[in-house]
mmCIF file of C-alpha atoms and ligand atoms in Angstrom:
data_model
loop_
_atom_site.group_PDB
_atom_site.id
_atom_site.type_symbol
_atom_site.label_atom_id
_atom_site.label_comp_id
_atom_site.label_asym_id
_atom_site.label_seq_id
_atom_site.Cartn_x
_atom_site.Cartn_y
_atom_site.Cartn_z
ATOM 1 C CA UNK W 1 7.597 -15.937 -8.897
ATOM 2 C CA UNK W 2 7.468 -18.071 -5.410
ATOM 3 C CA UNK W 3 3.593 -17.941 -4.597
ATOM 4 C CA UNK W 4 5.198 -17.633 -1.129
ATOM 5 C CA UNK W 5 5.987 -13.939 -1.399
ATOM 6 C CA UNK W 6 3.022 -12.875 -3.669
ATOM 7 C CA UNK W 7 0.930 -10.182 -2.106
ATOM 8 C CA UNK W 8 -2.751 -10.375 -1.027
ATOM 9 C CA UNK W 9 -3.923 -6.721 -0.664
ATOM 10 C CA UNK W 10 -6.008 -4.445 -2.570
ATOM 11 C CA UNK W 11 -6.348 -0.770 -2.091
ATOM 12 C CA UNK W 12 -9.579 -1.003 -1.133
ATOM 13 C CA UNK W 13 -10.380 -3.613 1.805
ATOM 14 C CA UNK W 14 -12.958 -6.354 1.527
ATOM 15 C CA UNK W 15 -14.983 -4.623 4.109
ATOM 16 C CA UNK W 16 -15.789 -1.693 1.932
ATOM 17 C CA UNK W 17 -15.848 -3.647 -1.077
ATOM 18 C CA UNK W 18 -18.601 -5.633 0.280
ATOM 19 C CA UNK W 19 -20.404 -2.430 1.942
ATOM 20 C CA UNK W 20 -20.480 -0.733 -1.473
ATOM 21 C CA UNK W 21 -21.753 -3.722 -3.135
ATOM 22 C CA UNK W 22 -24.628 -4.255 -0.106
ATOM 23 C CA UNK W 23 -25.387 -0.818 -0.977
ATOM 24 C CA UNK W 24 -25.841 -0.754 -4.749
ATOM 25 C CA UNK W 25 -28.597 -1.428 -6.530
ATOM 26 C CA UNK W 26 -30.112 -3.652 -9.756
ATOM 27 C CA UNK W 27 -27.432 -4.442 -12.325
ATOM 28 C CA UNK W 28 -24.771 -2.039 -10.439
ATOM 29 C CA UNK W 29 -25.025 -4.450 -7.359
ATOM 30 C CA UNK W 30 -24.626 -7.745 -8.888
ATOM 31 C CA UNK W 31 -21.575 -5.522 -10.890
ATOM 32 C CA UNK W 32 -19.712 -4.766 -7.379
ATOM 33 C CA UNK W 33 -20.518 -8.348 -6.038
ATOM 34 C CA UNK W 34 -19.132 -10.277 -8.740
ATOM 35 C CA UNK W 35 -15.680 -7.582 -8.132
ATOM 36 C CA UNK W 36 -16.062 -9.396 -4.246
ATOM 37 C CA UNK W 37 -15.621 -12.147 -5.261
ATOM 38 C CA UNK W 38 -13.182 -11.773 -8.168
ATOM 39 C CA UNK W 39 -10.739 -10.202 -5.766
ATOM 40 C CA UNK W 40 -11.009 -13.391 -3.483
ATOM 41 C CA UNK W 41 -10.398 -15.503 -6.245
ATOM 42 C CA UNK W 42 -7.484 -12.851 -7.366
ATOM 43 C CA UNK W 43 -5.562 -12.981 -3.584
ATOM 44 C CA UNK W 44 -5.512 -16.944 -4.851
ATOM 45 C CA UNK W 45 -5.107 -16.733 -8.071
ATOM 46 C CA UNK W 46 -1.301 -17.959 -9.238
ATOM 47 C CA UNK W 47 -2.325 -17.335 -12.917
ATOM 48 C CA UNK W 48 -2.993 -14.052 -12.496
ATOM 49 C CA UNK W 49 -0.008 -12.648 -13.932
ATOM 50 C CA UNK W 50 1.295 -15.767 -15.214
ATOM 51 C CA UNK W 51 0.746 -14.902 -18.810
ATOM 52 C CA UNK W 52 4.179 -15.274 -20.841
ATOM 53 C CA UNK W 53 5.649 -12.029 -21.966
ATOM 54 C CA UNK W 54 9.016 -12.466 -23.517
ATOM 55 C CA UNK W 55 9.472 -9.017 -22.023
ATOM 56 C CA UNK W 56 9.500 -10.447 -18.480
ATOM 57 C CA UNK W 57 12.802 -12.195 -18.913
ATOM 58 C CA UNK W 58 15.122 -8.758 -18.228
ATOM 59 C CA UNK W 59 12.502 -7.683 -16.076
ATOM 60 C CA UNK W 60 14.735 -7.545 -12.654
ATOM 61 C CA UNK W 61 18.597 -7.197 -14.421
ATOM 62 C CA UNK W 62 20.217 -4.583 -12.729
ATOM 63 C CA UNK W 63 22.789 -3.024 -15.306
ATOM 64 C CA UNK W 64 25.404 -0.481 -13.895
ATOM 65 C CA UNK W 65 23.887 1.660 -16.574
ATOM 66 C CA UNK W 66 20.291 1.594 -15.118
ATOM 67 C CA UNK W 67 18.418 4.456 -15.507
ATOM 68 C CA UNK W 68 17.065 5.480 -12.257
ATOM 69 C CA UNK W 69 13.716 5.370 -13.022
ATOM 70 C CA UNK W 70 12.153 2.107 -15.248
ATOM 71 C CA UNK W 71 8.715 2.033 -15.519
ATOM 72 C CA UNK W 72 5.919 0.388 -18.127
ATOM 73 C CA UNK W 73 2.581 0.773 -18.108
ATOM 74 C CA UNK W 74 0.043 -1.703 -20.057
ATOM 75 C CA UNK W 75 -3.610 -1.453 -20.345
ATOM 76 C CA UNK W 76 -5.428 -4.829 -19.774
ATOM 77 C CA UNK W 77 -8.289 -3.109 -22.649
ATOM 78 C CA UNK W 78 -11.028 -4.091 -19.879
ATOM 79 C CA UNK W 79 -9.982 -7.777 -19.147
ATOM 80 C CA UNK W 80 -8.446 -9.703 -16.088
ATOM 81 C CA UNK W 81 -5.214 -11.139 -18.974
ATOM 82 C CA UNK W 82 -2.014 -9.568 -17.440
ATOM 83 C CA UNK W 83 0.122 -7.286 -18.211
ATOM 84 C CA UNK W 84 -1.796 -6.334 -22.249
ATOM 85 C CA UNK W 85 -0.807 -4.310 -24.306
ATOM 86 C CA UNK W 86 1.809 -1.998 -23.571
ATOM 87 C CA UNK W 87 1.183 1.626 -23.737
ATOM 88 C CA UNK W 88 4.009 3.565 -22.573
ATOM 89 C CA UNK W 89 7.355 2.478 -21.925
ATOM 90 C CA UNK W 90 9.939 4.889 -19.728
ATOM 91 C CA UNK W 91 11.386 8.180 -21.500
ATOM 92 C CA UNK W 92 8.259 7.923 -23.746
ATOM 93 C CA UNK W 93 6.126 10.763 -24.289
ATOM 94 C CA UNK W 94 2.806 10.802 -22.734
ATOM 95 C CA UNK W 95 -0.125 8.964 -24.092
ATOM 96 C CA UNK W 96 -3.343 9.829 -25.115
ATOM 97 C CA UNK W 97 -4.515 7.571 -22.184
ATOM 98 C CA UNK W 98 -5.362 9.862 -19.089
ATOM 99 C CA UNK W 99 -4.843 6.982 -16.825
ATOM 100 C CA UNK W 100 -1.638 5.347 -18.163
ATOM 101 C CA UNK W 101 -0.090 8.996 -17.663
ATOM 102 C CA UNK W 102 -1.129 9.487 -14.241
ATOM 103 C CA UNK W 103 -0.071 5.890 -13.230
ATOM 104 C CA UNK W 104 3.530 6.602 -14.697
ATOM 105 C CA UNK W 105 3.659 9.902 -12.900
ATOM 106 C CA UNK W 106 2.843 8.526 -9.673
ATOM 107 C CA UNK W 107 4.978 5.196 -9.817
ATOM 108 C CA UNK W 108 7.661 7.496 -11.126
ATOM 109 C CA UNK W 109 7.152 9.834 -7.539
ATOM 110 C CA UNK W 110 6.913 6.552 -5.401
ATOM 111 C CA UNK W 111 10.070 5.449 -7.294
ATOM 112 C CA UNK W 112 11.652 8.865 -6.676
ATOM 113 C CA UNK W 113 11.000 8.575 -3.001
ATOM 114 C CA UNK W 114 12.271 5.502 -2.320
ATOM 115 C CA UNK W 115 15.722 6.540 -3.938
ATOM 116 C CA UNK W 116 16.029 9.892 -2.872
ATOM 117 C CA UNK W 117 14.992 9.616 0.649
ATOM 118 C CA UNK W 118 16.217 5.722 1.310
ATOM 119 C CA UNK W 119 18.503 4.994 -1.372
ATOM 120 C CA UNK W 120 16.128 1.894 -2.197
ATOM 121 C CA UNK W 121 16.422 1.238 -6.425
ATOM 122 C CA UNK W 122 13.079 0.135 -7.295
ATOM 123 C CA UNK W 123 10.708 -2.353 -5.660
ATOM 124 C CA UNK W 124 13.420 -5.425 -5.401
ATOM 125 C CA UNK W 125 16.408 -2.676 -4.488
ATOM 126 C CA UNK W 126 17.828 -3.935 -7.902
ATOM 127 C CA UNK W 127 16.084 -1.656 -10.119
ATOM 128 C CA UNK W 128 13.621 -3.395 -11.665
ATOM 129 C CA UNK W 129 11.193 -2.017 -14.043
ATOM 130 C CA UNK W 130 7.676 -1.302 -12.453
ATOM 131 C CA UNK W 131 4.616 -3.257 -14.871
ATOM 132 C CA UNK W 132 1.437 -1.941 -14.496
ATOM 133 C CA UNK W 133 -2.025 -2.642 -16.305
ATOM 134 C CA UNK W 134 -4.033 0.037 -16.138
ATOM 135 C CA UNK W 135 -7.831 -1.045 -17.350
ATOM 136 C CA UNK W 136 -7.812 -3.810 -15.242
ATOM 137 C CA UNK W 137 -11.337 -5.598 -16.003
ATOM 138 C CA UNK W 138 -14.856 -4.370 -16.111
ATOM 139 C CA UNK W 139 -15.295 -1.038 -14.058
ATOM 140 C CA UNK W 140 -13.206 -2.621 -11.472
ATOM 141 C CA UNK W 141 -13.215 -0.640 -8.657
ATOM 142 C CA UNK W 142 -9.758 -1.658 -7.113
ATOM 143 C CA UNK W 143 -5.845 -1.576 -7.245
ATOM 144 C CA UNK W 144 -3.690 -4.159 -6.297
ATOM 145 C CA UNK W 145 -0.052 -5.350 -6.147
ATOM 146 C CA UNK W 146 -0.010 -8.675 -7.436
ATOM 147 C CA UNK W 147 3.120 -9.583 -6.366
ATOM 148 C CA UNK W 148 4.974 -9.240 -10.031
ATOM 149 C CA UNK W 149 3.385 -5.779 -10.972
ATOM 150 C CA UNK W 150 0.770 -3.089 -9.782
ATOM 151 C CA UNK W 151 -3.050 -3.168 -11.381
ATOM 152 C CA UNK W 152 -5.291 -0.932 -11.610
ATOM 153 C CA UNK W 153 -9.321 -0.288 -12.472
ATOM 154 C CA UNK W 154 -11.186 2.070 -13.883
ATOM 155 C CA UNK W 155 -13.912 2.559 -10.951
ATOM 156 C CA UNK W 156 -17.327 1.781 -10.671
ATOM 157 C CA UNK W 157 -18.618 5.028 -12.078
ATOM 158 C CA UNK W 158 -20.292 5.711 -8.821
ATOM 159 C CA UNK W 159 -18.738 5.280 -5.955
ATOM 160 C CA UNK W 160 -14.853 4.757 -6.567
ATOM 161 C CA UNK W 161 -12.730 6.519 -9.359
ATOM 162 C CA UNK W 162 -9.344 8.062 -10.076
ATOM 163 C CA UNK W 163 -7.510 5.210 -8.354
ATOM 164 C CA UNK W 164 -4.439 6.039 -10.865
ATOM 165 C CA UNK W 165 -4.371 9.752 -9.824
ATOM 166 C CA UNK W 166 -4.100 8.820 -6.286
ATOM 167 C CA UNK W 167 -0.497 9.211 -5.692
ATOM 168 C CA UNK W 168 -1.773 7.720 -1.943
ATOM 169 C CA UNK W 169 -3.634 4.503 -3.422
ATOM 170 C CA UNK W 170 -0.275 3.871 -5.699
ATOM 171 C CA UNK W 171 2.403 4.533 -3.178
ATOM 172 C CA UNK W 172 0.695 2.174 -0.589
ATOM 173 C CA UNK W 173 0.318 -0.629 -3.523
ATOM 174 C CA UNK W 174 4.145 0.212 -4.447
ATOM 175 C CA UNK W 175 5.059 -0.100 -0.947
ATOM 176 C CA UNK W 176 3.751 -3.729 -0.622
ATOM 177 C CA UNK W 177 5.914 -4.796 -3.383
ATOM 178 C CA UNK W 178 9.144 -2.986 -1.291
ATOM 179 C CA UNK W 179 7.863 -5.143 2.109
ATOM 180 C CA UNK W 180 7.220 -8.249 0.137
ATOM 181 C CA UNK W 181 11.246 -7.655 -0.645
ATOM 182 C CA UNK W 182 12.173 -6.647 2.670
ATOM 183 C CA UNK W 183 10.509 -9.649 4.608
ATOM 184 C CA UNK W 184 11.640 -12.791 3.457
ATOM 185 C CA UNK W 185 8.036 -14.623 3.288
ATOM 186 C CA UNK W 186 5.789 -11.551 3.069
ATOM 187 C CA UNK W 187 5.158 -10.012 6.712
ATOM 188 C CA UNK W 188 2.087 -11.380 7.661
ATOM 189 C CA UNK W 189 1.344 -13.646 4.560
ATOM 190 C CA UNK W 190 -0.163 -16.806 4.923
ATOM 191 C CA UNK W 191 -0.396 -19.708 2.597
ATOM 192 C CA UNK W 192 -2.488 -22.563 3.499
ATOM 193 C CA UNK W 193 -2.592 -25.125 1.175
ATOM 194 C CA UNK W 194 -5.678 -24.779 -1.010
ATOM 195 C CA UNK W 195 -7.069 -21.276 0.191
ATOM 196 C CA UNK W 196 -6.232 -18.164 -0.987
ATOM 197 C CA UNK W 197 -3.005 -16.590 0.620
ATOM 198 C CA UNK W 198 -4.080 -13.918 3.422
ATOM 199 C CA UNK W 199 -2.405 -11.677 5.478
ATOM 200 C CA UNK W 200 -3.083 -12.520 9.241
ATOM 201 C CA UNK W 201 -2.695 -11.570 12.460
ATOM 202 C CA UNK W 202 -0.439 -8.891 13.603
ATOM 203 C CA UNK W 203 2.617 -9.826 11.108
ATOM 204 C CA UNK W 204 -0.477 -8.805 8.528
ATOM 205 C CA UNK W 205 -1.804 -5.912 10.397
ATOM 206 C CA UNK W 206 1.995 -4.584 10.180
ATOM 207 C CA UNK W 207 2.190 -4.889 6.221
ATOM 208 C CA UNK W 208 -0.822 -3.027 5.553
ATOM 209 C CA UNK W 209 1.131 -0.258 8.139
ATOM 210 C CA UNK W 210 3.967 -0.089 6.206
ATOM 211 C CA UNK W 211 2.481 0.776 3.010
ATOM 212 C CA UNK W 212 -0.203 3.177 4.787
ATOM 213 C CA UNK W 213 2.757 4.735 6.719
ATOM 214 C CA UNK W 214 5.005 4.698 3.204
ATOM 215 C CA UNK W 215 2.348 5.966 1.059
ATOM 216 C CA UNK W 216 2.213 8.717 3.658
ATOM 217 C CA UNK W 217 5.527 10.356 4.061
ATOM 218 C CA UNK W 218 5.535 9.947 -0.400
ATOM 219 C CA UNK W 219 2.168 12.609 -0.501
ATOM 220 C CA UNK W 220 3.790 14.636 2.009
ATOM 221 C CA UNK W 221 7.389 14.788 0.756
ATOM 222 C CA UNK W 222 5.628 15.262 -2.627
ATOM 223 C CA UNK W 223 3.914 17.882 -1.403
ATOM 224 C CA UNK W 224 6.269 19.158 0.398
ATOM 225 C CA UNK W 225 4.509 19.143 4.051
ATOM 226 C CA UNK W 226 5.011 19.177 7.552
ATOM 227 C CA UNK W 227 3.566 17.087 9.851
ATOM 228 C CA UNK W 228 1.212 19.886 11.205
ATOM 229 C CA UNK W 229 0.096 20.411 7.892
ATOM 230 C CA UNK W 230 -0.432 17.465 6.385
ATOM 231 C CA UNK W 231 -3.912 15.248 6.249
ATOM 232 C CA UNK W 232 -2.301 11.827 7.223
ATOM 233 C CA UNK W 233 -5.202 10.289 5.163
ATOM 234 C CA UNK W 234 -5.083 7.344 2.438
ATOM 235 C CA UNK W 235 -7.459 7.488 -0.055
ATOM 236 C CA UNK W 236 -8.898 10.789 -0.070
ATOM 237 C CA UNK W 237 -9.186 11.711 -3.642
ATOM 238 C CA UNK W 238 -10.996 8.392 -4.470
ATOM 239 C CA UNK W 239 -14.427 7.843 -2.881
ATOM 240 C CA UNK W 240 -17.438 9.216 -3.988
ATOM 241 C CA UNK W 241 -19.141 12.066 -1.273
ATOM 242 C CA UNK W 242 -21.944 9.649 -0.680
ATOM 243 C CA UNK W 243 -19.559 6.896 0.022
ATOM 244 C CA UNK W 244 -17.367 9.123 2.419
ATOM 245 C CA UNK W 245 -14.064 11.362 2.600
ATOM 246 C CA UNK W 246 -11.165 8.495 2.690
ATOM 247 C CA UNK W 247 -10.412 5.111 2.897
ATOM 248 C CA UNK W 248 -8.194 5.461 6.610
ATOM 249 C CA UNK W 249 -6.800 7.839 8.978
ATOM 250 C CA UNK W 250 -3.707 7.851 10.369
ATOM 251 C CA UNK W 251 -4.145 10.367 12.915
ATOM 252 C CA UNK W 252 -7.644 9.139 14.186
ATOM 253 C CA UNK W 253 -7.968 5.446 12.959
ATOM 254 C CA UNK W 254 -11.249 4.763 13.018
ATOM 255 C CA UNK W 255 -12.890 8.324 12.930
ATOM 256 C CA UNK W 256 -15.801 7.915 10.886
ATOM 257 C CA UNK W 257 -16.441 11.393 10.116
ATOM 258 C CA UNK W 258 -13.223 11.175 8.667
ATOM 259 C CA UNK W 259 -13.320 8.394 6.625
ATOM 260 C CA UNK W 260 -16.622 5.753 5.802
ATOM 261 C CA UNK W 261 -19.215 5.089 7.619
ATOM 262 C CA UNK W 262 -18.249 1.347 8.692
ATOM 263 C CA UNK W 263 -14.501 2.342 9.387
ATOM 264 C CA UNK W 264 -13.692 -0.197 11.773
ATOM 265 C CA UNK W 265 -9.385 0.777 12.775
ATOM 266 C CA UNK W 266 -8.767 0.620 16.551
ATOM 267 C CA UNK W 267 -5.582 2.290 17.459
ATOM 268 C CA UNK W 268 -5.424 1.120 21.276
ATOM 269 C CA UNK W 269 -3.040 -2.740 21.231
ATOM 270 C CA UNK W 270 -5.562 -3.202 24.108
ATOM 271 C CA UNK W 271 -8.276 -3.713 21.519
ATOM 272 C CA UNK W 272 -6.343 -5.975 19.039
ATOM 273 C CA UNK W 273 -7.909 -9.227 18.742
ATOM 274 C CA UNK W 274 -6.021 -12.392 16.124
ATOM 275 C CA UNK W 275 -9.253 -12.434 14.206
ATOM 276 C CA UNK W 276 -9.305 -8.475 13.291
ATOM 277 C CA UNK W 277 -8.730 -8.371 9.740
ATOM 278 C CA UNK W 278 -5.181 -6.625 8.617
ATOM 279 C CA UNK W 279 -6.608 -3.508 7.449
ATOM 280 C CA UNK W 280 -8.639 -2.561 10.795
ATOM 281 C CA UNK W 281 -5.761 -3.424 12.919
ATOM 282 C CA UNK W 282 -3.181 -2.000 11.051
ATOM 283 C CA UNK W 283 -4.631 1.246 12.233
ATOM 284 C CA UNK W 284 -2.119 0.394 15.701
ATOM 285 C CA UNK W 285 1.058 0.857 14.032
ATOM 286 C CA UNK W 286 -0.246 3.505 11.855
ATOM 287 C CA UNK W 287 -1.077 5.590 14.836
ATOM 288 C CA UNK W 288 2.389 4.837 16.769
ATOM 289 C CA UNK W 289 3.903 6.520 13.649
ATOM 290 C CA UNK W 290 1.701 9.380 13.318
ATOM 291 C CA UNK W 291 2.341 10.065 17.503
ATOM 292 C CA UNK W 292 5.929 9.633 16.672
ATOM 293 C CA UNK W 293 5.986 11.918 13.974
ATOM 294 C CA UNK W 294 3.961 14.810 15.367
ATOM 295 C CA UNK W 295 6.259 14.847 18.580
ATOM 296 C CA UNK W 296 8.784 15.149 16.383
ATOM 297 C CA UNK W 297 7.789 17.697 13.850
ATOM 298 C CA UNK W 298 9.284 18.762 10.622
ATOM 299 C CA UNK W 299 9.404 16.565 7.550
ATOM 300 C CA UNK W 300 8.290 12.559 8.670
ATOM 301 C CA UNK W 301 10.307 11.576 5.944
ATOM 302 C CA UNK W 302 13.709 13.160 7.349
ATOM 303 C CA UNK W 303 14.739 11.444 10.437
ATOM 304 C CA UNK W 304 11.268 8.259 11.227
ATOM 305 C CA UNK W 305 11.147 7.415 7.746
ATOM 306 C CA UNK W 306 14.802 5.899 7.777
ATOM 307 C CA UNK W 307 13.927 4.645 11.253
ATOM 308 C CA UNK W 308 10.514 3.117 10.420
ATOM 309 C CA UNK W 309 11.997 2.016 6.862
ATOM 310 C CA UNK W 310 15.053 0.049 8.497
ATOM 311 C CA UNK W 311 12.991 -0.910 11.539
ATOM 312 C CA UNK W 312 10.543 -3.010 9.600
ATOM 313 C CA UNK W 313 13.324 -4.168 7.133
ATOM 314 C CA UNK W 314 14.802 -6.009 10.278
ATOM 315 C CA UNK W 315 11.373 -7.766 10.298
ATOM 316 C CA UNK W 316 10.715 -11.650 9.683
ATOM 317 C CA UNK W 317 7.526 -13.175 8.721
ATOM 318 C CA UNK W 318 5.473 -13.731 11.904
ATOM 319 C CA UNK W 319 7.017 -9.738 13.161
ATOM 320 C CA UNK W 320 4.064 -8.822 16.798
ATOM 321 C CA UNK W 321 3.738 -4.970 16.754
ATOM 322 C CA UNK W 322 6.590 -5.773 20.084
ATOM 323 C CA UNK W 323 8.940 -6.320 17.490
ATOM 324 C CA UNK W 324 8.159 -3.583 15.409
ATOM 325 C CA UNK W 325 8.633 -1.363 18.612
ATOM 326 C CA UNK W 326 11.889 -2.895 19.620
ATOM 327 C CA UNK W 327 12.875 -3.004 16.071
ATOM 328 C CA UNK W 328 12.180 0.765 15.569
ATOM 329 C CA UNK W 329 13.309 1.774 18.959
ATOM 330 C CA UNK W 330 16.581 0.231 18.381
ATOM 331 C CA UNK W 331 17.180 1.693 15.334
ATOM 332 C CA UNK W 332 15.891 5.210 16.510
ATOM 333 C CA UNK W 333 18.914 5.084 19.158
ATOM 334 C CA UNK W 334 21.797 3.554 17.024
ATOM 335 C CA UNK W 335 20.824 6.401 14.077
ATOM 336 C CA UNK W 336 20.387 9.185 16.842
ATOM 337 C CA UNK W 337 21.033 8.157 20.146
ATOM 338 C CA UNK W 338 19.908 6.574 23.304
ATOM 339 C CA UNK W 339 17.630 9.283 25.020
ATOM 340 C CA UNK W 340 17.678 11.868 21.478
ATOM 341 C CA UNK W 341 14.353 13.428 20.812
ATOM 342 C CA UNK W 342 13.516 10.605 17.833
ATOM 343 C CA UNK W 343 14.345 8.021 20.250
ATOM 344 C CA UNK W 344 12.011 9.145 22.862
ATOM 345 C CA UNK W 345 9.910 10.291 20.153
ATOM 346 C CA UNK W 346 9.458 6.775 18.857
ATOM 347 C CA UNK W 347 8.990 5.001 22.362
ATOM 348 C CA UNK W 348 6.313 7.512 23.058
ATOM 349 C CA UNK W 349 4.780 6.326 19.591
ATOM 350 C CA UNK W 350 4.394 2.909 20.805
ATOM 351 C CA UNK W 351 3.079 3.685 24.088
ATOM 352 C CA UNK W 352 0.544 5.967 23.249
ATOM 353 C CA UNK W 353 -0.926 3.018 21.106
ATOM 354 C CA UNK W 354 0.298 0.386 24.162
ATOM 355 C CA UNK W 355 2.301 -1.452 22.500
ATOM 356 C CA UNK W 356 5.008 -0.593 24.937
ATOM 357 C CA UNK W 357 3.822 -0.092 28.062
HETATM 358 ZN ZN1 ZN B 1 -2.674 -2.674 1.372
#
């Protein structure tokens, strides 16, 4: 794998990582600090899923004969060695393992998704099989795409859990592994030489968008919703009450009674500064699509997710939210039309967020 195009993201940003840990106490503190600092070390890590696995090898072999869905799931057994032992391989029957099931269930939606609704096969559009480790480390209280397969924790007992039931937290992990193959050198990723990889500025703001946005439309097409009825939230089903309701918001970025107390979004371009880190400013783009989508009504998925999907796929590296405008707008009027309802829909997306002015 080029380090170039591995991802850097975790479900769960630094900010809150670092707020649960600050708010812990004893043996449960030092517990979420050392998971700090083990994700730094992860987002540099180039070992991290470098173990050999003979299995590997056919990983990404697209066969005519592919089944539509290919999925594995491992379980690290409580240790950082990638991917373990496997547990459950596709067309095999569940597992005694609770959280190996609900992983394959929900890769298998966000794999659904992608196929039905875009015609994408699999994560590299080849069909490769999806790896993940479920029991990733002690009580680790993330997920992550690693760039080569998904990973999940446990929880910390107290304040995070059910990461693997969270069809949300996997489709937004998922959907950095499609961007990562859409954007040749990872929207927003940057390597310096010597420091872990991070994704910066507002190429980086624009990745953590796309899987909020992605991970979006797959709850509400799995749930069938509209866009009335829907909750536009990302991690709802995963925080303890004390710690809040949900990681983000897409229709109120930055709400704090609807998500964590230190939920810093902004959803205003006016606000956007180069230093904001990806996942507060990402909270622009994620709002352009929600304002898009209500004016619109009906399914997201149906007519913006094929313009948000192709928008961002004509992308490069260093993409400004401009681009993603112009990209989106363009596409918006060669699908439907200059001056059709999702055209003016998504011009009114971007300028309620002023990206377009
Ligand atoms: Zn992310």
């Amino acid at each position: 794998m080029n380090a170039r195009y591995r991802c850097v993201c975790f479900a769960l940003p630094k900010k809150l990582m670092q707020h649960l840990a600050d708010s812990a106490e004893g043996e449960h503190r030092e517990l979420l600090q050392a998971q700090v600092h083990h994700c730094a070390k992860l987002r540099g890590s180039r070992h991290a899923s470098a173990q050999p696995v003979a299995r590997s090898a056919v990983k990404a072999k697209p066969t005519a004969a592919a089944k539509p869905l290919q999925r594995s799931v491992f379980s690290a057994g409580g240790q950082t060695f990638l991917p373990g032992k496997l547990l459950r391989d596709e067309d095999d029957p569940p597992t005694r393992d609770a959280l190996a099931d609900q992983s394959y269930d929900n890769i298998g939606v966000a794999l659904q998704f992608f196929k039905t609704v875009f015609g994408r096969d699999s994560i590299d559009g080849r069909g490769m099989r999806v790896d993940t480790s479920v029991h990733y480390g002690f009580r680790f209280a993330n997920a992550m795409w690693t760039g080569e397969q998904m990973i999940i924790g446990d929880g910390d007992g107290q304040n995070v859990r059910d990461l693997a039931g969270s069809l949300g937290i996997i489709a937004h992990e998922f959907a950095h592994g499609i961007s990562q193959h859409l954007v040749k050198g990872g929207l927003g990723v940057v390597q310096v030489p010597g420091a872990p990889p991070t994704l910066k500025g507002e190429a980086g703001a624009l990745n953590e968008s796309f899987s909020d946005v992605m991970a979006s439309m797959v709850k509400q097409w799995h749930a069938g919703q509209c866009v009335h009825s829907a909750d536009w939230l990302l991690g709802e089903d995963i925080l303890a009450p004390h710690v809040g309701k949900a990681i983000r918001s897409l229709k109120d970025p930055g709400n704090t009674k609807l998500t964590w107390k230190q939920d810093d979004q902004i959803k205003d371009y006016r606000g956007f500064k180069p230093t904001h880190d990806a996942h507060t400013a990402s909270g622009i783009a994620n709002h352009a699509f929600y304002q898009a989508a209500t004016q619109l009504g009906g399914h997201s998925w149906e007519t913006l997710g094929a313009v948000w999907y192709r928008g961002f796929d004509k992308l490069r590296a260093r993409a400004t939210f401009l681009d993603a405008a112009h990209a989106t707008v363009g596409v918006a009027a060669s699908l439907h039309g200059q001056g059709s309802a999702t055209h003016k829909a998504v011009k009114a997306g971007w300028k309620q967020v002023n990206v377009l002015t």
